[in-house]
Amino acid sequence: MSNPFQQHDPNRTHPQAYGAPPPAYGTMPPPVYHQRMRNGLGVAALVIGIVGALFGLIPLLFFISGTLGLLAAIFGFIGRARAGRGIASNGGMALSGAILGLISMGLASWGLVVTVSAFGDAATQLNQEIAPDAASAGTATPAPTKSQARRPIALGAVAKEPPFALKIVSVSREQTVSSSIDNHKAQGAYAVVRILVKNTGNSPATFAGTNSGILDSDAKQYNVDSDATISQNLETGQGLYDEINPGQRVTRVLVFDLPKKATPVVIAMFGSEGSDGAFMYLVKNDDLAHPA
């Protein structure tokens, strides 16, 4: 029997009636942390892959489709890898984005082939349309081979090309032609033809000679080197396109770039568009060649 008058001992441990003691005042249970999923790349891969595939359906936009497809594939594979490590929860979405990226790149390759082929076909068609026009335009300027059933006149003789009278002063072969303005170097060797031009008409007229041509001993045709010709005529003090007054004489210089082994034989000069032209030998032996 317990003693009701027993003195209370504060150090005495008393059993708890209801289990473990409560936590001390001021303490909290440890928090539970939840890892945040990194799903951004998977979402981006899917969106970019869809857009890239849509652009890929338009061949001309192959560059955009290819770029977006590459980004989608990269983002998708990274997102898939994150899902495998447990730091992302949209592995399927990332994989879909990567697949769409690969499809976009395939469509871009197809678009590149289609675009290049289309441009090639367009260029061919354009050339076919331009060629007849160029041919018809070319017939407007007489060529050296247009002989009008006439033999060239001898070297040193005067040719009639109304309203001009033409006479060859000299023919030389030069590797370069120089002036105070600039210098020109031939691909082969220049044939420099100096011509005395007299206006026999009744009004000022221009004789540029830029539509002239030369035939060599193999009947090959060479046109005027415009830059070298203009430079040489400025050096003489006569502008190539200056008008010649009636009764006046000027010297015109025509420069042709021929292969080194080519022999200039015949020159054809035209005073105006549609004229018959003047054909003159550049060699003394007029049996070397005839205009075709």
CSV table of C-alpha atoms in Angstrom, one decimal:
chain,number,residue,atom,x,y,z
A,1,MET,CA,0.0,0.0,0.0
A,2,SER,CA,1.4,3.4,-1.0
A,3,ASN,CA,2.0,6.1,1.5
A,4,PRO,CA,-0.3,9.0,0.6
A,5,PHE,CA,1.9,11.2,2.6
A,6,GLN,CA,5.1,10.2,0.9
A,7,GLN,CA,7.0,13.4,-0.1
A,8,HIS,CA,7.0,14.1,-3.9
A,9,ASP,CA,10.4,13.5,-5.5
A,10,PRO,CA,10.8,15.9,-8.5
A,11,ASN,CA,13.6,13.8,-9.9
A,12,ARG,CA,11.6,10.6,-10.0
A,13,THR,CA,10.7,9.3,-13.4
A,14,HIS,CA,7.0,8.6,-13.9
A,15,PRO,CA,5.8,6.4,-16.7
A,16,GLN,CA,3.7,8.1,-19.4
A,17,ALA,CA,0.2,6.9,-19.9
A,18,TYR,CA,-0.1,7.6,-23.5
A,19,GLY,CA,3.1,6.5,-25.3
A,20,ALA,CA,6.2,8.4,-26.3
A,21,PRO,CA,6.7,11.9,-25.0
A,22,PRO,CA,5.7,14.8,-27.2
A,23,PRO,CA,8.5,16.8,-28.9
A,24,ALA,CA,10.0,19.6,-27.0
A,25,TYR,CA,8.4,23.0,-27.5
A,26,GLY,CA,9.8,24.9,-30.6
A,27,THR,CA,10.9,21.9,-32.7
A,28,MET,CA,9.4,21.0,-36.2
A,29,PRO,CA,9.5,17.7,-38.2
A,30,PRO,CA,12.0,17.7,-41.1
A,31,PRO,CA,10.4,18.9,-44.4
A,32,VAL,CA,9.9,16.6,-47.3
A,33,TYR,CA,11.5,18.0,-50.6
A,34,HIS,CA,10.1,17.1,-54.1
A,35,GLN,CA,12.5,17.4,-57.1
A,36,ARG,CA,11.3,19.7,-59.8
A,37,MET,CA,11.1,18.0,-63.2
A,38,ARG,CA,13.1,19.6,-66.1
A,39,ASN,CA,10.7,19.1,-68.9
A,40,GLY,CA,11.5,22.2,-70.9
A,41,LEU,CA,13.7,20.7,-73.6
A,42,GLY,CA,11.2,17.9,-74.3
A,43,VAL,CA,8.4,20.4,-74.8
A,44,ALA,CA,10.6,22.6,-77.0
A,45,ALA,CA,11.7,19.6,-79.1
A,46,LEU,CA,8.1,18.6,-79.8
A,47,VAL,CA,7.0,22.2,-80.8
A,48,ILE,CA,10.1,22.9,-82.9
A,49,GLY,CA,9.8,19.5,-84.6
A,50,ILE,CA,6.2,20.1,-85.6
A,51,VAL,CA,7.0,23.6,-87.0
A,52,GLY,CA,10.1,22.3,-88.8
A,53,ALA,CA,8.1,19.5,-90.4
A,54,LEU,CA,5.5,21.9,-91.6
A,55,PHE,CA,8.1,24.2,-93.1
A,56,GLY,CA,9.6,21.1,-94.7
A,57,LEU,CA,6.5,20.6,-96.8
A,58,ILE,CA,7.5,23.7,-98.7
A,59,PRO,CA,10.7,22.9,-100.7
A,60,LEU,CA,11.8,26.5,-101.0
A,61,LEU,CA,12.0,26.7,-97.2
A,62,PHE,CA,14.4,23.8,-96.9
A,63,PHE,CA,17.0,25.9,-94.9
A,64,ILE,CA,14.5,26.8,-92.2
A,65,SER,CA,13.2,23.3,-92.0
A,66,GLY,CA,16.7,21.9,-91.7
A,67,THR,CA,17.7,24.3,-89.0
A,68,LEU,CA,14.6,23.7,-86.9
A,69,GLY,CA,14.9,19.9,-87.4
A,70,LEU,CA,18.5,19.9,-86.1
A,71,LEU,CA,17.4,21.9,-83.0
A,72,ALA,CA,14.5,19.6,-82.4
A,73,ALA,CA,16.6,16.5,-82.7
A,74,ILE,CA,19.2,17.9,-80.3
A,75,PHE,CA,16.7,19.1,-77.7
A,76,GLY,CA,14.7,15.8,-78.0
A,77,PHE,CA,17.7,13.6,-77.3
A,78,ILE,CA,18.8,15.7,-74.4
A,79,GLY,CA,15.2,15.7,-73.0
A,80,ARG,CA,15.1,11.9,-73.4
A,81,ALA,CA,18.4,11.5,-71.6
A,82,ARG,CA,17.0,13.7,-68.7
A,83,ALA,CA,14.0,11.4,-68.5
A,84,GLY,CA,16.3,8.4,-68.3
A,85,ARG,CA,18.1,10.0,-65.3
A,86,GLY,CA,14.8,10.7,-63.6
A,87,ILE,CA,15.1,14.5,-63.8
A,88,ALA,CA,12.4,14.8,-66.4
A,89,SER,CA,9.0,13.1,-66.8
A,90,ASN,CA,8.2,13.7,-70.5
A,91,GLY,CA,10.6,11.2,-72.1
A,92,GLY,CA,8.0,10.2,-74.7
A,93,MET,CA,7.4,13.8,-75.7
A,94,ALA,CA,11.1,14.4,-76.1
A,95,LEU,CA,11.5,11.3,-78.2
A,96,SER,CA,8.6,12.4,-80.4
A,97,GLY,CA,10.3,15.8,-80.8
A,98,ALA,CA,13.6,14.2,-81.8
A,99,ILE,CA,11.9,12.0,-84.4
A,100,LEU,CA,10.0,15.0,-85.9
A,101,GLY,CA,13.4,16.8,-86.0
A,102,LEU,CA,14.9,13.9,-88.0
A,103,ILE,CA,11.9,14.0,-90.3
A,104,SER,CA,12.3,17.8,-90.8
A,105,MET,CA,15.9,17.3,-91.8
A,106,GLY,CA,14.9,14.7,-94.3
A,107,LEU,CA,12.3,17.0,-95.7
A,108,ALA,CA,14.9,19.8,-95.9
A,109,SER,CA,17.2,17.5,-97.9
A,110,TRP,CA,14.3,16.7,-100.3
A,111,GLY,CA,13.5,20.4,-100.5
A,112,LEU,CA,17.1,21.3,-101.4
A,113,VAL,CA,17.1,18.8,-104.2
A,114,VAL,CA,13.8,20.0,-105.5
A,115,THR,CA,14.8,23.7,-105.3
A,116,VAL,CA,18.1,23.2,-107.1
A,117,SER,CA,16.4,21.1,-109.8
A,118,ALA,CA,13.7,23.7,-110.2
A,119,PHE,CA,16.2,26.5,-110.6
A,120,GLY,CA,18.2,24.5,-113.0
A,121,ASP,CA,15.2,23.8,-115.1
A,122,ALA,CA,14.2,27.5,-115.0
A,123,ALA,CA,17.7,28.5,-116.1
A,124,THR,CA,17.6,26.1,-119.0
A,125,GLN,CA,14.2,27.3,-120.0
A,126,LEU,CA,15.3,30.9,-119.8
A,127,ASN,CA,18.3,30.2,-121.9
A,128,GLN,CA,16.1,28.5,-124.5
A,129,GLU,CA,13.9,31.5,-124.6
A,130,ILE,CA,16.7,34.0,-124.8
A,131,ALA,CA,18.8,32.2,-127.4
A,132,PRO,CA,16.4,32.9,-130.3
A,133,ASP,CA,16.2,36.6,-129.3
A,134,ALA,CA,19.9,36.8,-129.0
A,135,ALA,CA,20.3,35.2,-132.4
A,136,SER,CA,17.8,37.6,-134.0
A,137,ALA,CA,19.5,40.5,-132.2
A,138,GLY,CA,22.9,39.3,-133.5
A,139,THR,CA,21.7,39.4,-137.1
A,140,ALA,CA,21.0,43.1,-136.7
A,141,THR,CA,24.8,43.8,-136.4
A,142,PRO,CA,26.6,42.6,-139.5
A,143,ALA,CA,29.3,40.0,-138.9
A,144,PRO,CA,32.6,39.7,-140.7
A,145,THR,CA,31.3,36.6,-142.4
A,146,LYS,CA,28.6,38.5,-144.1
A,147,SER,CA,30.4,39.1,-147.4
A,148,GLN,CA,27.4,40.2,-149.5
A,149,ALA,CA,29.0,38.1,-152.3
A,150,ARG,CA,31.9,40.6,-152.5
A,151,ARG,CA,35.6,40.0,-152.3
A,152,PRO,CA,37.6,42.0,-149.9
A,153,ILE,CA,39.6,44.9,-151.3
A,154,ALA,CA,43.4,44.8,-151.2
A,155,LEU,CA,45.4,46.1,-148.3
A,156,GLY,CA,46.1,49.9,-148.7
A,157,ALA,CA,43.1,50.5,-151.0
A,158,VAL,CA,40.2,52.8,-150.1
A,159,ALA,CA,37.0,51.1,-149.2
A,160,LYS,CA,33.6,52.8,-149.5
A,161,GLU,CA,31.3,52.5,-146.5
A,162,PRO,CA,28.8,55.4,-146.9
A,163,PRO,CA,29.1,58.0,-145.6
A,164,PHE,CA,32.7,57.0,-145.0
A,165,ALA,CA,35.8,56.2,-147.0
A,166,LEU,CA,38.2,53.9,-145.1
A,167,LYS,CA,41.8,53.1,-145.6
A,168,ILE,CA,44.0,50.8,-143.4
A,169,VAL,CA,47.1,52.7,-142.2
A,170,SER,CA,48.9,49.9,-140.3
A,171,VAL,CA,48.4,46.5,-138.7
A,172,SER,CA,50.6,45.4,-135.8
A,173,ARG,CA,50.7,42.6,-133.3
A,174,GLU,CA,51.3,43.6,-129.7
A,175,GLN,CA,51.2,41.8,-126.3
A,176,THR,CA,50.0,44.9,-124.5
A,177,VAL,CA,48.6,48.3,-125.4
A,178,SER,CA,49.2,51.2,-123.1
A,179,SER,CA,47.8,54.8,-122.8
A,180,SER,CA,48.1,57.6,-120.2
A,181,ILE,CA,44.8,56.2,-118.8
A,182,ASP,CA,45.5,52.5,-118.4
A,183,ASN,CA,47.2,49.4,-119.7
A,184,HIS,CA,45.7,46.3,-121.2
A,185,LYS,CA,47.3,42.9,-121.6
A,186,ALA,CA,46.1,40.5,-124.3
A,187,GLN,CA,45.0,36.9,-123.5
A,188,GLY,CA,46.8,36.0,-126.7
A,189,ALA,CA,48.3,38.8,-128.7
A,190,TYR,CA,46.5,42.0,-129.8
A,191,ALA,CA,46.0,42.8,-133.5
A,192,VAL,CA,46.0,46.6,-133.6
A,193,VAL,CA,44.5,48.1,-136.8
A,194,ARG,CA,44.8,51.8,-137.5
A,195,ILE,CA,42.3,53.1,-140.0
A,196,LEU,CA,42.0,56.5,-141.7
A,197,VAL,CA,38.3,57.5,-141.7
A,198,LYS,CA,37.0,60.3,-143.9
A,199,ASN,CA,33.4,61.6,-143.8
A,200,THR,CA,32.3,61.9,-147.5
A,201,GLY,CA,28.7,62.7,-146.6
A,202,ASN,CA,26.9,66.0,-146.1
A,203,SER,CA,26.4,65.9,-142.4
A,204,PRO,CA,28.3,64.9,-139.2
A,205,ALA,CA,28.4,61.2,-138.6
A,206,THR,CA,29.9,58.8,-136.0
A,207,PHE,CA,32.2,55.9,-136.9
A,208,ALA,CA,33.0,53.9,-133.8
A,209,GLY,CA,33.9,50.6,-135.4
A,210,THR,CA,33.0,48.6,-132.3
A,211,ASN,CA,30.9,46.2,-134.3
A,212,SER,CA,33.8,45.3,-136.5
A,213,GLY,CA,35.4,41.9,-136.6
A,214,ILE,CA,38.5,40.0,-137.9
A,215,LEU,CA,38.7,36.7,-139.6
A,216,ASP,CA,42.0,34.7,-139.2
A,217,SER,CA,43.5,32.3,-141.7
A,218,ASP,CA,41.3,29.5,-140.3
A,219,ALA,CA,38.2,31.6,-140.9
A,220,LYS,CA,37.7,32.1,-137.1
A,221,GLN,CA,36.0,35.3,-136.1
A,222,TYR,CA,37.2,37.7,-133.4
A,223,ASN,CA,35.3,40.8,-132.2
A,224,VAL,CA,36.7,44.2,-131.0
A,225,ASP,CA,38.2,44.4,-127.5
A,226,SER,CA,36.1,47.4,-126.5
A,227,ASP,CA,38.1,48.5,-123.4
A,228,ALA,CA,41.4,48.4,-125.2
A,229,THR,CA,39.9,50.1,-128.3
A,230,ILE,CA,38.3,53.0,-126.3
A,231,SER,CA,41.6,53.5,-124.4
A,232,GLN,CA,43.7,53.7,-127.6
A,233,ASN,CA,41.3,56.2,-129.3
A,234,LEU,CA,41.3,58.5,-126.3
A,235,GLU,CA,45.1,58.4,-126.4
A,236,THR,CA,45.0,59.8,-130.0
A,237,GLY,CA,42.8,62.7,-128.8
A,238,GLN,CA,39.8,61.5,-130.7
A,239,GLY,CA,36.9,60.1,-128.7
A,240,LEU,CA,35.6,56.9,-130.2
A,241,TYR,CA,32.1,58.2,-130.5
A,242,ASP,CA,32.9,61.8,-131.5
A,243,GLU,CA,31.1,62.9,-134.7
A,244,ILE,CA,33.2,63.4,-137.8
A,245,ASN,CA,32.3,66.5,-139.8
A,246,PRO,CA,31.9,66.3,-143.6
A,247,GLY,CA,35.2,66.3,-145.4
A,248,GLN,CA,37.2,65.7,-142.2
A,249,ARG,CA,39.6,62.8,-141.6
A,250,VAL,CA,40.4,61.1,-138.3
A,251,THR,CA,42.4,58.0,-137.4
A,252,ARG,CA,40.5,55.2,-135.6
A,253,VAL,CA,42.3,52.4,-133.7
A,254,LEU,CA,40.6,49.0,-133.5
A,255,VAL,CA,42.1,46.4,-131.1
A,256,PHE,CA,41.4,42.7,-131.4
A,257,ASP,CA,42.6,40.0,-129.0
A,258,LEU,CA,43.6,36.9,-131.0
A,259,PRO,CA,45.5,33.8,-130.1
A,260,LYS,CA,49.2,34.2,-130.6
A,261,LYS,CA,49.4,31.9,-133.5
A,262,ALA,CA,46.4,33.3,-135.3
A,263,THR,CA,47.0,35.3,-138.5
A,264,PRO,CA,44.6,38.1,-139.0
A,265,VAL,CA,43.6,38.1,-142.7
A,266,VAL,CA,40.3,40.0,-143.3
A,267,ILE,CA,38.7,42.9,-141.4
A,268,ALA,CA,35.0,43.8,-141.7
A,269,MET,CA,33.9,47.3,-140.7
A,270,PHE,CA,30.4,48.8,-140.6
A,271,GLY,CA,29.7,52.5,-140.6
A,272,SER,CA,26.1,52.0,-139.4
A,273,GLU,CA,23.7,49.3,-138.5
A,274,GLY,CA,22.3,47.4,-141.5
A,275,SER,CA,25.1,48.6,-143.8
A,276,ASP,CA,26.8,46.4,-146.3
A,277,GLY,CA,30.1,46.8,-144.6
A,278,ALA,CA,33.6,47.3,-145.9
A,279,PHE,CA,35.8,44.2,-146.2
A,280,MET,CA,39.6,44.6,-146.5
A,281,TYR,CA,42.5,42.3,-146.5
A,282,LEU,CA,45.1,42.8,-143.7
A,283,VAL,CA,47.8,40.9,-145.6
A,284,LYS,CA,49.2,41.6,-149.0
A,285,ASN,CA,48.5,38.2,-150.4
A,286,ASP,CA,44.8,38.3,-151.1
A,287,ASP,CA,44.6,34.6,-151.8
A,288,LEU,CA,45.0,33.6,-148.1
A,289,ALA,CA,41.3,33.8,-147.3
A,290,HIS,CA,38.0,35.0,-148.3
A,291,PRO,CA,35.0,35.8,-146.2
A,292,ALA,CA,32.8,32.9,-145.8
